[in-house]
Amino acid sequence: MNHVSAEITAFCDEIARFLRKEVDPRSRLIEESDAIPEELMQLTRKMGLFGLTIPEAYGGSGLNLAGKCAVEEVMGTTNYGFATVIGNHTGISTAGIVALGSEAQKKKYLPRMATGEWVGTFALTEPQAGSSPSDMRTMAVKKSDRYVLNGEKIYITNAGIANVFTVMAVTDKSKGIKGISAFVIERDFKGFSIGKNELKMGMHGCTTAPLSFADCEVPAENLLGSEGMGYIQAMKTLTAGRVTVSARCCGMMDHLIKRCVEFMKVRTQGGKKIAEHQGLQWMLADMAVQRDAARQLTYRAIDVLMKGERGTMEASVCKLYATEALGKVVDCAVQIHGGMGYMREVGIETIYRDARIVRIYEGSSEIQRNIIGSLLLKED
Ligand SMILES: Cc1cc2nc3c(=O)[nH]c(=O)nc-3n(C[C@H](O)[C@H](O)[C@H](O)COP(=O)(O)OP(=O)(O)OC[C@H]3O[C@@H](n4cnc5c(N)ncnc54)[C@H](O)[C@@H]3O)c2cc1C
């Protein structure tokens, strides 16, 4: 991949070996128990996976976007719930503190987030504010040395296991999106509670839960950056997040194609291997073309963002294409496996359910189309 050093490639190989040895054999357990076993969490901490993107000065590996995406491609080849716990923590959930945090905030939170002792979350969505986060109602009112938060968040990834919550709330309603600020909230802050883990179609093992703030008292020093920077930072975080989601989709497509090739070479019907059927070969070819196109669009977005440009268009294009391509590729993978594709034991049906989320979160396909369309219309 562009911008990826030999050192990062070697690190990715090491991660792949870890996934094959420690995660894949526990995948069915994760799926059925809807939790990551504690011994796997411990092994993951030891592997340093929680600190991937945290700067080295705070105990992490300091990966840039290209490095993070290289790891996401590898993570796409294993259990999706596990990949999401790590991907979310090392992506949108630490990005705000890394980008906006004061030295004191970084020193307090990042070292423990790098080791995985503390898991992070990113909380933007509310019951009335999903695709349109600017409709946010959670309020943060300054009272001397603290802010008092009231409101609700929903569908928050990692909430069930997290200690550190980057929460967006309105500090000045009259300023619209420029009146939205970001706060770091700790699990045991007074007035803060975490609801029950949702039961989901897929992404098992990764908790998703609502958050509630009832006169929740947050020390003023837990404001990230200055008032009004929350929405702007959240959008920057989501732009990079969309590219990392695309990278993971590429890894998932890679994995599915390999699984199909293996299966087609051994499954025999009517006296010949199903690999000999041109119809299935063409299906496989279309899967590979979509994976390769998604990868090139992802690399283009990485290039643009790594140059320090905004990259809104490129991030939306790759997120839209890669997530929709994954939907088609996983559908073909089920078809190629026939009845086996529908059986729990084989694991393709798990990926079929897991893959559905990527067209919804971090901006749905419709929202990506809105962004792309409106940017095209703004061009001369
Ligand atoms: C498993 C899971 C994990 C999540 N994790 C997090 C998290 O960690 N943090 C967080 O903050 N959020 C998280 N989310 C929330 C996620 O980002 C939202 O669900 C998503 O943005 C869509 O919002 P919504 O569910 O309210 O749907 P809605 O916004 O109500 O959308 C419903 C439908 O209308 C369409 N639609 C809405 N507006 C428009 C428009 N302007 N033009 C065209 N179509 C439109 C949508 O595309 C969709 O098809 C998560 C969600 C899920 C399901």
PDB file of N, CA, C and O in Angstrom, residues 302-370:
ATOM      1  N   ILE A 302      -6.688   7.896   0.928  1.00  0.00           N
ATOM      2  CA  ILE A 302      -5.563   7.956   1.882  1.00  0.00           C
ATOM      3  C   ILE A 302      -4.546   8.983   1.390  1.00  0.00           C
ATOM      4  O   ILE A 302      -4.086   9.833   2.146  1.00  0.00           O
ATOM      5  N   ASP A 303      -4.203   8.897   0.096  1.00  0.00           N
ATOM      6  CA  ASP A 303      -3.215   9.831  -0.481  1.00  0.00           C
ATOM      7  C   ASP A 303      -3.631  11.272  -0.246  1.00  0.00           C
ATOM      8  O   ASP A 303      -2.827  12.098   0.177  1.00  0.00           O
ATOM      9  N   VAL A 304      -4.895  11.567  -0.541  1.00  0.00           N
ATOM     10  CA  VAL A 304      -5.386  12.945  -0.436  1.00  0.00           C
ATOM     11  C   VAL A 304      -5.336  13.407   1.026  1.00  0.00           C
ATOM     12  O   VAL A 304      -4.844  14.497   1.327  1.00  0.00           O
ATOM     13  N   LEU A 305      -5.810  12.581   1.936  1.00  0.00           N
ATOM     14  CA  LEU A 305      -5.822  12.969   3.354  1.00  0.00           C
ATOM     15  C   LEU A 305      -4.403  13.084   3.913  1.00  0.00           C
ATOM     16  O   LEU A 305      -4.114  13.971   4.719  1.00  0.00           O
ATOM     17  N   MET A 306      -3.513  12.207   3.454  1.00  0.00           N
ATOM     18  CA  MET A 306      -2.126  12.258   3.948  1.00  0.00           C
ATOM     19  C   MET A 306      -1.402  13.523   3.462  1.00  0.00           C
ATOM     20  O   MET A 306      -0.419  13.924   4.058  1.00  0.00           O
ATOM     21  N   LYS A 307      -1.910  14.112   2.374  1.00  0.00           N
ATOM     22  CA  LYS A 307      -1.309  15.373   1.893  1.00  0.00           C
ATOM     23  C   LYS A 307      -1.828  16.552   2.706  1.00  0.00           C
ATOM     24  O   LYS A 307      -1.465  17.695   2.455  1.00  0.00           O
ATOM     25  N   GLY A 308      -2.751  16.273   3.623  1.00  0.00           N
ATOM     26  CA  GLY A 308      -3.296  17.351   4.457  1.00  0.00           C
ATOM     27  C   GLY A 308      -4.499  18.030   3.831  1.00  0.00           C
ATOM     28  O   GLY A 308      -4.993  19.035   4.340  1.00  0.00           O
ATOM     29  N   GLU A 309      -4.978  17.471   2.691  1.00  0.00           N
ATOM     30  CA  GLU A 309      -6.161  18.066   2.066  1.00  0.00           C
ATOM     31  C   GLU A 309      -7.415  17.552   2.770  1.00  0.00           C
ATOM     32  O   GLU A 309      -7.366  16.573   3.492  1.00  0.00           O
ATOM     33  N   ARG A 310      -8.550  18.215   2.495  1.00  0.00           N
ATOM     34  CA  ARG A 310      -9.786  17.848   3.195  1.00  0.00           C
ATOM     35  C   ARG A 310     -10.261  16.424   2.915  1.00  0.00           C
ATOM     36  O   ARG A 310     -10.609  15.685   3.824  1.00  0.00           O
ATOM     37  N   GLY A 311     -10.324  16.068   1.638  1.00  0.00           N
ATOM     38  CA  GLY A 311     -10.626  14.689   1.262  1.00  0.00           C
ATOM     39  C   GLY A 311     -12.070  14.243   1.495  1.00  0.00           C
ATOM     40  O   GLY A 311     -12.350  13.043   1.486  1.00  0.00           O
ATOM     41  N   THR A 312     -12.978  15.218   1.659  1.00  0.00           N
ATOM     42  CA  THR A 312     -14.385  14.838   1.929  1.00  0.00           C
ATOM     43  C   THR A 312     -14.956  14.005   0.780  1.00  0.00           C
ATOM     44  O   THR A 312     -15.584  12.962   1.001  1.00  0.00           O
ATOM     45  N   MET A 313     -14.726  14.485  -0.446  1.00  0.00           N
ATOM     46  CA  MET A 313     -15.260  13.788  -1.621  1.00  0.00           C
ATOM     47  C   MET A 313     -14.646  12.386  -1.727  1.00  0.00           C
ATOM     48  O   MET A 313     -15.364  11.383  -1.856  1.00  0.00           O
ATOM     49  N   GLU A 314     -13.329  12.319  -1.645  1.00  0.00           N
ATOM     50  CA  GLU A 314     -12.648  11.030  -1.838  1.00  0.00           C
ATOM     51  C   GLU A 314     -13.057  10.033  -0.749  1.00  0.00           C
ATOM     52  O   GLU A 314     -13.225   8.841  -1.020  1.00  0.00           O
ATOM     53  N   ALA A 315     -13.240  10.525   0.481  1.00  0.00           N
ATOM     54  CA  ALA A 315     -13.634   9.631   1.578  1.00  0.00           C
ATOM     55  C   ALA A 315     -15.054   9.103   1.354  1.00  0.00           C
ATOM     56  O   ALA A 315     -15.339   7.920   1.565  1.00  0.00           O
ATOM     57  N   SER A 316     -15.948   9.983   0.904  1.00  0.00           N
ATOM     58  CA  SER A 316     -17.331   9.542   0.667  1.00  0.00           C
ATOM     59  C   SER A 316     -17.401   8.582  -0.516  1.00  0.00           C
ATOM     60  O   SER A 316     -18.144   7.598  -0.479  1.00  0.00           O
ATOM     61  N   VAL A 317     -16.623   8.886  -1.568  1.00  0.00           N
ATOM     62  CA  VAL A 317     -16.648   8.003  -2.750  1.00  0.00           C
ATOM     63  C   VAL A 317     -16.164   6.604  -2.360  1.00  0.00           C
ATOM     64  O   VAL A 317     -16.803   5.600  -2.685  1.00  0.00           O
ATOM     65  N   CYS A 318     -15.055   6.522  -1.620  1.00  0.00           N
ATOM     66  CA  CYS A 318     -14.541   5.175  -1.304  1.00  0.00           C
ATOM     67  C   CYS A 318     -15.460   4.475  -0.316  1.00  0.00           C
ATOM     68  O   CYS A 318     -15.699   3.279  -0.441  1.00  0.00           O
ATOM     69  N   LYS A 319     -16.039   5.217   0.638  1.00  0.00           N
ATOM     70  CA  LYS A 319     -16.923   4.563   1.621  1.00  0.00           C
ATOM     71  C   LYS A 319     -18.160   4.021   0.910  1.00  0.00           C
ATOM     72  O   LYS A 319     -18.571   2.877   1.117  1.00  0.00           O
ATOM     73  N   LEU A 320     -18.737   4.847   0.037  1.00  0.00           N
ATOM     74  CA  LEU A 320     -19.946   4.406  -0.687  1.00  0.00           C
ATOM     75  C   LEU A 320     -19.632   3.178  -1.543  1.00  0.00           C
ATOM     76  O   LEU A 320     -20.336   2.172  -1.487  1.00  0.00           O
ATOM     77  N   TYR A 321     -18.541   3.274  -2.307  1.00  0.00           N
ATOM     78  CA  TYR A 321     -18.246   2.181  -3.241  1.00  0.00           C
ATOM     79  C   TYR A 321     -17.862   0.897  -2.498  1.00  0.00           C
ATOM     80  O   TYR A 321     -18.387  -0.182  -2.775  1.00  0.00           O
ATOM     81  N   ALA A 322     -16.944   1.021  -1.532  1.00  0.00           N
ATOM     82  CA  ALA A 322     -16.430  -0.187  -0.861  1.00  0.00           C
ATOM     83  C   ALA A 322     -17.521  -0.892  -0.058  1.00  0.00           C
ATOM     84  O   ALA A 322     -17.599  -2.124  -0.049  1.00  0.00           O
ATOM     85  N   THR A 323     -18.381  -0.122   0.601  1.00  0.00           N
ATOM     86  CA  THR A 323     -19.407  -0.762   1.441  1.00  0.00           C
ATOM     87  C   THR A 323     -20.466  -1.432   0.576  1.00  0.00           C
ATOM     88  O   THR A 323     -20.953  -2.510   0.901  1.00  0.00           O
ATOM     89  N   GLU A 324     -20.808  -0.786  -0.560  1.00  0.00           N
ATOM     90  CA  GLU A 324     -21.813  -1.397  -1.436  1.00  0.00           C
ATOM     91  C   GLU A 324     -21.207  -2.595  -2.169  1.00  0.00           C
ATOM     92  O   GLU A 324     -21.877  -3.614  -2.383  1.00  0.00           O
ATOM     93  N   ALA A 325     -19.931  -2.490  -2.531  1.00  0.00           N
ATOM     94  CA  ALA A 325     -19.252  -3.620  -3.177  1.00  0.00           C
ATOM     95  C   ALA A 325     -19.221  -4.814  -2.226  1.00  0.00           C
ATOM     96  O   ALA A 325     -19.499  -5.954  -2.630  1.00  0.00           O
ATOM     97  N   LEU A 326     -18.922  -4.548  -0.957  1.00  0.00           N
ATOM     98  CA  LEU A 326     -18.880  -5.651   0.015  1.00  0.00           C
ATOM     99  C   LEU A 326     -20.243  -6.353   0.077  1.00  0.00           C
ATOM    100  O   LEU A 326     -20.304  -7.590   0.128  1.00  0.00           O
ATOM    101  N   GLY A 327     -21.322  -5.572   0.052  1.00  0.00           N
ATOM    102  CA  GLY A 327     -22.668  -6.162   0.080  1.00  0.00           C
ATOM    103  C   GLY A 327     -22.866  -7.147  -1.074  1.00  0.00           C
ATOM    104  O   GLY A 327     -23.402  -8.244  -0.904  1.00  0.00           O
ATOM    105  N   LYS A 328     -22.388  -6.757  -2.264  1.00  0.00           N
ATOM    106  CA  LYS A 328     -22.561  -7.625  -3.441  1.00  0.00           C
ATOM    107  C   LYS A 328     -21.637  -8.837  -3.354  1.00  0.00           C
ATOM    108  O   LYS A 328     -22.016  -9.963  -3.678  1.00  0.00           O
ATOM    109  N   VAL A 329     -20.407  -8.592  -2.890  1.00  0.00           N
ATOM    110  CA  VAL A 329     -19.418  -9.680  -2.827  1.00  0.00           C
ATOM    111  C   VAL A 329     -19.852 -10.742  -1.804  1.00  0.00           C
ATOM    112  O   VAL A 329     -19.776 -11.950  -2.067  1.00  0.00           O
ATOM    113  N   VAL A 330     -20.349 -10.299  -0.665  1.00  0.00           N
ATOM    114  CA  VAL A 330     -20.727 -11.294   0.352  1.00  0.00           C
ATOM    115  C   VAL A 330     -21.970 -12.065  -0.095  1.00  0.00           C
ATOM    116  O   VAL A 330     -22.124 -13.258   0.206  1.00  0.00           O
ATOM    117  N   ASP A 331     -22.837 -11.415  -0.853  1.00  0.00           N
ATOM    118  CA  ASP A 331     -24.010 -12.109  -1.379  1.00  0.00           C
ATOM    119  C   ASP A 331     -23.565 -13.216  -2.352  1.00  0.00           C
ATOM    120  O   ASP A 331     -24.053 -14.353  -2.301  1.00  0.00           O
ATOM    121  N   CYS A 332     -22.594 -12.891  -3.210  1.00  0.00           N
ATOM    122  CA  CYS A 332     -22.052 -13.904  -4.142  1.00  0.00           C
ATOM    123  C   CYS A 332     -21.374 -15.035  -3.365  1.00  0.00           C
ATOM    124  O   CYS A 332     -21.467 -16.205  -3.755  1.00  0.00           O
ATOM    125  N   ALA A 333     -20.692 -14.675  -2.276  1.00  0.00           N
ATOM    126  CA  ALA A 333     -19.976 -15.705  -1.495  1.00  0.00           C
ATOM    127  C   ALA A 333     -20.968 -16.712  -0.911  1.00  0.00           C
ATOM    128  O   ALA A 333     -20.710 -17.920  -0.909  1.00  0.00           O
ATOM    129  N   VAL A 334     -22.115 -16.214  -0.444  1.00  0.00           N
ATOM    130  CA  VAL A 334     -23.141 -17.133   0.072  1.00  0.00           C
ATOM    131  C   VAL A 334     -23.610 -18.031  -1.080  1.00  0.00           C
ATOM    132  O   VAL A 334     -23.700 -19.253  -0.947  1.00  0.00           O
ATOM    133  N   GLN A 335     -23.851 -17.419  -2.238  1.00  0.00           N
ATOM    134  CA  GLN A 335     -24.367 -18.163  -3.401  1.00  0.00           C
ATOM    135  C   GLN A 335     -23.389 -19.252  -3.842  1.00  0.00           C
ATOM    136  O   GLN A 335     -23.786 -20.392  -4.085  1.00  0.00           O
ATOM    137  N   ILE A 336     -22.116 -18.913  -3.911  1.00  0.00           N
ATOM    138  CA  ILE A 336     -21.103 -19.878  -4.354  1.00  0.00           C
ATOM    139  C   ILE A 336     -21.029 -21.059  -3.380  1.00  0.00           C
ATOM    140  O   ILE A 336     -20.817 -22.199  -3.790  1.00  0.00           O
ATOM    141  N   HIS A 337     -21.242 -20.795  -2.099  1.00  0.00           N
ATOM    142  CA  HIS A 337     -21.195 -21.869  -1.100  1.00  0.00           C
ATOM    143  C   HIS A 337     -22.492 -22.683  -1.051  1.00  0.00           C
ATOM    144  O   HIS A 337     -22.572 -23.676  -0.306  1.00  0.00           O
ATOM    145  N   GLY A 338     -23.502 -22.264  -1.806  1.00  0.00           N
ATOM    146  CA  GLY A 338     -24.769 -23.013  -1.806  1.00  0.00           C
ATOM    147  C   GLY A 338     -25.332 -23.111  -0.392  1.00  0.00           C
ATOM    148  O   GLY A 338     -25.240 -22.161   0.393  1.00  0.00           O
ATOM    149  N   GLY A 339     -25.877 -24.278  -0.051  1.00  0.00           N
ATOM    150  CA  GLY A 339     -26.475 -24.480   1.279  1.00  0.00           C
ATOM    151  C   GLY A 339     -25.477 -24.233   2.401  1.00  0.00           C
ATOM    152  O   GLY A 339     -25.836 -23.716   3.464  1.00  0.00           O
ATOM    153  N   MET A 340     -24.203 -24.558   2.126  1.00  0.00           N
ATOM    154  CA  MET A 340     -23.153 -24.341   3.138  1.00  0.00           C
ATOM    155  C   MET A 340     -23.032 -22.869   3.502  1.00  0.00           C
ATOM    156  O   MET A 340     -22.692 -22.520   4.627  1.00  0.00           O
ATOM    157  N   GLY A 341     -23.317 -22.016   2.527  1.00  0.00           N
ATOM    158  CA  GLY A 341     -23.208 -20.575   2.751  1.00  0.00           C
ATOM    159  C   GLY A 341     -24.233 -20.075   3.754  1.00  0.00           C
ATOM    160  O   GLY A 341     -24.073 -18.999   4.328  1.00  0.00           O
ATOM    161  N   TYR A 342     -25.287 -20.851   3.927  1.00  0.00           N
ATOM    162  CA  TYR A 342     -26.396 -20.450   4.811  1.00  0.00           C
ATOM    163  C   TYR A 342     -26.223 -21.007   6.213  1.00  0.00           C
ATOM    164  O   TYR A 342     -26.963 -20.664   7.121  1.00  0.00           O
ATOM    165  N   MET A 343     -25.244 -21.902   6.378  1.00  0.00           N
ATOM    166  CA  MET A 343     -25.060 -22.600   7.661  1.00  0.00           C
ATOM    167  C   MET A 343     -24.139 -21.816   8.587  1.00  0.00           C
ATOM    168  O   MET A 343     -23.090 -21.339   8.160  1.00  0.00           O
ATOM    169  N   ARG A 344     -24.547 -21.743   9.848  1.00  0.00           N
ATOM    170  CA  ARG A 344     -23.761 -21.018  10.859  1.00  0.00           C
ATOM    171  C   ARG A 344     -22.312 -21.485  10.908  1.00  0.00           C
ATOM    172  O   ARG A 344     -21.380 -20.699  10.986  1.00  0.00           O
ATOM    173  N   GLU A 345     -22.173 -22.826  10.901  1.00  0.00           N
ATOM    174  CA  GLU A 345     -20.886 -23.477  11.127  1.00  0.00           C
ATOM    175  C   GLU A 345     -19.793 -22.971  10.176  1.00  0.00           C
ATOM    176  O   GLU A 345     -18.627 -22.851  10.547  1.00  0.00           O
ATOM    177  N   VAL A 346     -20.182 -22.636   8.960  1.00  0.00           N
ATOM    178  CA  VAL A 346     -19.188 -22.299   7.931  1.00  0.00           C
ATOM    179  C   VAL A 346     -18.701 -20.840   8.073  1.00  0.00           C
ATOM    180  O   VAL A 346     -17.582 -20.506   7.694  1.00  0.00           O
ATOM    181  N   GLY A 347     -19.553 -19.993   8.614  1.00  0.00           N
ATOM    182  CA  GLY A 347     -19.120 -18.622   8.933  1.00  0.00           C
ATOM    183  C   GLY A 347     -19.367 -17.583   7.852  1.00  0.00           C
ATOM    184  O   GLY A 347     -19.181 -16.399   8.091  1.00  0.00           O
ATOM    185  N   ILE A 348     -19.774 -18.021   6.642  1.00  0.00           N
ATOM    186  CA  ILE A 348     -20.029 -17.025   5.588  1.00  0.00           C
ATOM    187  C   ILE A 348     -21.299 -16.236   5.923  1.00  0.00           C
ATOM    188  O   ILE A 348     -21.385 -15.029   5.715  1.00  0.00           O
ATOM    189  N   GLU A 349     -22.296 -16.925   6.479  1.00  0.00           N
ATOM    190  CA  GLU A 349     -23.543 -16.222   6.842  1.00  0.00           C
ATOM    191  C   GLU A 349     -23.289 -15.167   7.922  1.00  0.00           C
ATOM    192  O   GLU A 349     -23.963 -14.147   7.968  1.00  0.00           O
ATOM    193  N   THR A 350     -22.292 -15.404   8.786  1.00  0.00           N
ATOM    194  CA  THR A 350     -21.959 -14.418   9.822  1.00  0.00           C
ATOM    195  C   THR A 350     -21.463 -13.135   9.141  1.00  0.00           C
ATOM    196  O   THR A 350     -21.876 -12.030   9.503  1.00  0.00           O
ATOM    197  N   ILE A 351     -20.589 -13.312   8.150  1.00  0.00           N
ATOM    198  CA  ILE A 351     -20.043 -12.143   7.455  1.00  0.00           C
ATOM    199  C   ILE A 351     -21.172 -11.428   6.690  1.00  0.00           C
ATOM    200  O   ILE A 351     -21.202 -10.191   6.620  1.00  0.00           O
ATOM    201  N   TYR A 352     -22.102 -12.207   6.162  1.00  0.00           N
ATOM    202  CA  TYR A 352     -23.250 -11.628   5.439  1.00  0.00           C
ATOM    203  C   TYR A 352     -24.026 -10.681   6.356  1.00  0.00           C
ATOM    204  O   TYR A 352     -24.390  -9.566   5.972  1.00  0.00           O
ATOM    205  N   ARG A 353     -24.236 -11.106   7.607  1.00  0.00           N
ATOM    206  CA  ARG A 353     -24.954 -10.246   8.567  1.00  0.00           C
ATOM    207  C   ARG A 353     -24.078  -9.091   9.028  1.00  0.00           C
ATOM    208  O   ARG A 353     -24.521  -7.961   9.129  1.00  0.00           O
ATOM    209  N   ASP A 354     -22.792  -9.394   9.318  1.00  0.00           N
ATOM    210  CA  ASP A 354     -21.872  -8.340   9.776  1.00  0.00           C
ATOM    211  C   ASP A 354     -21.758  -7.216   8.738  1.00  0.00           C
ATOM    212  O   ASP A 354     -21.727  -6.037   9.093  1.00  0.00           O
ATOM    213  N   ALA A 355     -21.678  -7.642   7.467  1.00  0.00           N
ATOM    214  CA  ALA A 355     -21.387  -6.670   6.402  1.00  0.00           C
ATOM    215  C   ALA A 355     -22.499  -5.636   6.224  1.00  0.00           C
ATOM    216  O   ALA A 355     -22.265  -4.574   5.645  1.00  0.00           O
ATOM    217  N   ARG A 356     -23.674  -5.938   6.749  1.00  0.00           N
ATOM    218  CA  ARG A 356     -24.811  -5.029   6.507  1.00  0.00           C
ATOM    219  C   ARG A 356     -24.633  -3.670   7.181  1.00  0.00           C
ATOM    220  O   ARG A 356     -25.140  -2.653   6.711  1.00  0.00           O
ATOM    221  N   ILE A 357     -23.880  -3.653   8.298  1.00  0.00           N
ATOM    222  CA  ILE A 357     -23.755  -2.406   9.063  1.00  0.00           C
ATOM    223  C   ILE A 357     -22.971  -1.326   8.318  1.00  0.00           C
ATOM    224  O   ILE A 357     -23.232  -0.134   8.489  1.00  0.00           O
ATOM    225  N   VAL A 358     -22.032  -1.729   7.465  1.00  0.00           N
ATOM    226  CA  VAL A 358     -21.134  -0.705   6.897  1.00  0.00           C
ATOM    227  C   VAL A 358     -21.848   0.281   5.965  1.00  0.00           C
ATOM    228  O   VAL A 358     -21.336   1.354   5.683  1.00  0.00           O
ATOM    229  N   ARG A 359     -23.044  -0.091   5.505  1.00  0.00           N
ATOM    230  CA  ARG A 359     -23.804   0.853   4.663  1.00  0.00           C
ATOM    231  C   ARG A 359     -24.659   1.788   5.506  1.00  0.00           C
ATOM    232  O   ARG A 359     -25.391   2.619   4.987  1.00  0.00           O
ATOM    233  N   ILE A 360     -24.607   1.592   6.846  1.00  0.00           N
ATOM    234  CA  ILE A 360     -25.445   2.415   7.735  1.00  0.00           C
ATOM    235  C   ILE A 360     -24.603   3.359   8.587  1.00  0.00           C
ATOM    236  O   ILE A 360     -24.875   4.548   8.658  1.00  0.00           O
ATOM    237  N   TYR A 361     -23.556   2.806   9.268  1.00  0.00           N
ATOM    238  CA  TYR A 361     -22.852   3.699  10.205  1.00  0.00           C
ATOM    239  C   TYR A 361     -21.735   4.498   9.527  1.00  0.00           C
ATOM    240  O   TYR A 361     -21.394   4.247   8.402  1.00  0.00           O
ATOM    241  N   GLU A 362     -21.249   5.468  10.263  1.00  0.00           N
ATOM    242  CA  GLU A 362     -20.273   6.452   9.760  1.00  0.00           C
ATOM    243  C   GLU A 362     -20.797   7.145   8.494  1.00  0.00           C
ATOM    244  O   GLU A 362     -20.043   7.452   7.586  1.00  0.00           O
ATOM    245  N   GLY A 363     -22.111   7.378   8.474  1.00  0.00           N
ATOM    246  CA  GLY A 363     -22.765   8.024   7.331  1.00  0.00           C
ATOM    247  C   GLY A 363     -23.287   6.972   6.384  1.00  0.00           C
ATOM    248  O   GLY A 363     -22.509   6.222   5.775  1.00  0.00           O
ATOM    249  N   SER A 364     -24.616   6.886   6.260  1.00  0.00           N
ATOM    250  CA  SER A 364     -25.229   5.852   5.406  1.00  0.00           C
ATOM    251  C   SER A 364     -24.871   6.098   3.934  1.00  0.00           C
ATOM    252  O   SER A 364     -24.377   7.181   3.577  1.00  0.00           O
ATOM    253  N   SER A 365     -25.197   5.114   3.091  1.00  0.00           N
ATOM    254  CA  SER A 365     -24.938   5.265   1.647  1.00  0.00           C
ATOM    255  C   SER A 365     -25.651   6.501   1.101  1.00  0.00           C
ATOM    256  O   SER A 365     -25.101   7.222   0.250  1.00  0.00           O
ATOM    257  N   GLU A 366     -26.864   6.743   1.609  1.00  0.00           N
ATOM    258  CA  GLU A 366     -27.626   7.907   1.106  1.00  0.00           C
ATOM    259  C   GLU A 366     -26.897   9.208   1.471  1.00  0.00           C
ATOM    260  O   GLU A 366     -26.829  10.139   0.662  1.00  0.00           O
ATOM    261  N   ILE A 367     -26.350   9.247   2.679  1.00  0.00           N
ATOM    262  CA  ILE A 367     -25.637  10.462   3.107  1.00  0.00           C
ATOM    263  C   ILE A 367     -24.368  10.640   2.281  1.00  0.00           C
ATOM    264  O   ILE A 367     -24.025  11.762   1.882  1.00  0.00           O
ATOM    265  N   GLN A 368     -23.672   9.537   1.979  1.00  0.00           N
ATOM    266  CA  GLN A 368     -22.468   9.669   1.115  1.00  0.00           C
ATOM    267  C   GLN A 368     -22.870  10.214  -0.252  1.00  0.00           C
ATOM    268  O   GLN A 368     -22.184  11.074  -0.812  1.00  0.00           O
ATOM    269  N   ARG A 369     -24.006   9.719  -0.780  1.00  0.00           N
ATOM    270  CA  ARG A 369     -24.453  10.219  -2.102  1.00  0.00           C
ATOM    271  C   ARG A 369     -24.805  11.709  -2.000  1.00  0.00           C
ATOM    272  O   ARG A 369     -24.522  12.481  -2.913  1.00  0.00           O
ATOM    273  N   ASN A 370     -25.429  12.095  -0.888  1.00  0.00           N
ATOM    274  CA  ASN A 370     -25.753  13.528  -0.702  1.00  0.00           C
ATOM    275  C   ASN A 370     -24.475  14.363  -0.715  1.00  0.00           C
ATOM    276  O   ASN A 370     -24.426  15.427  -1.338  1.00  0.00           O
TER     277      ASN A 370
END
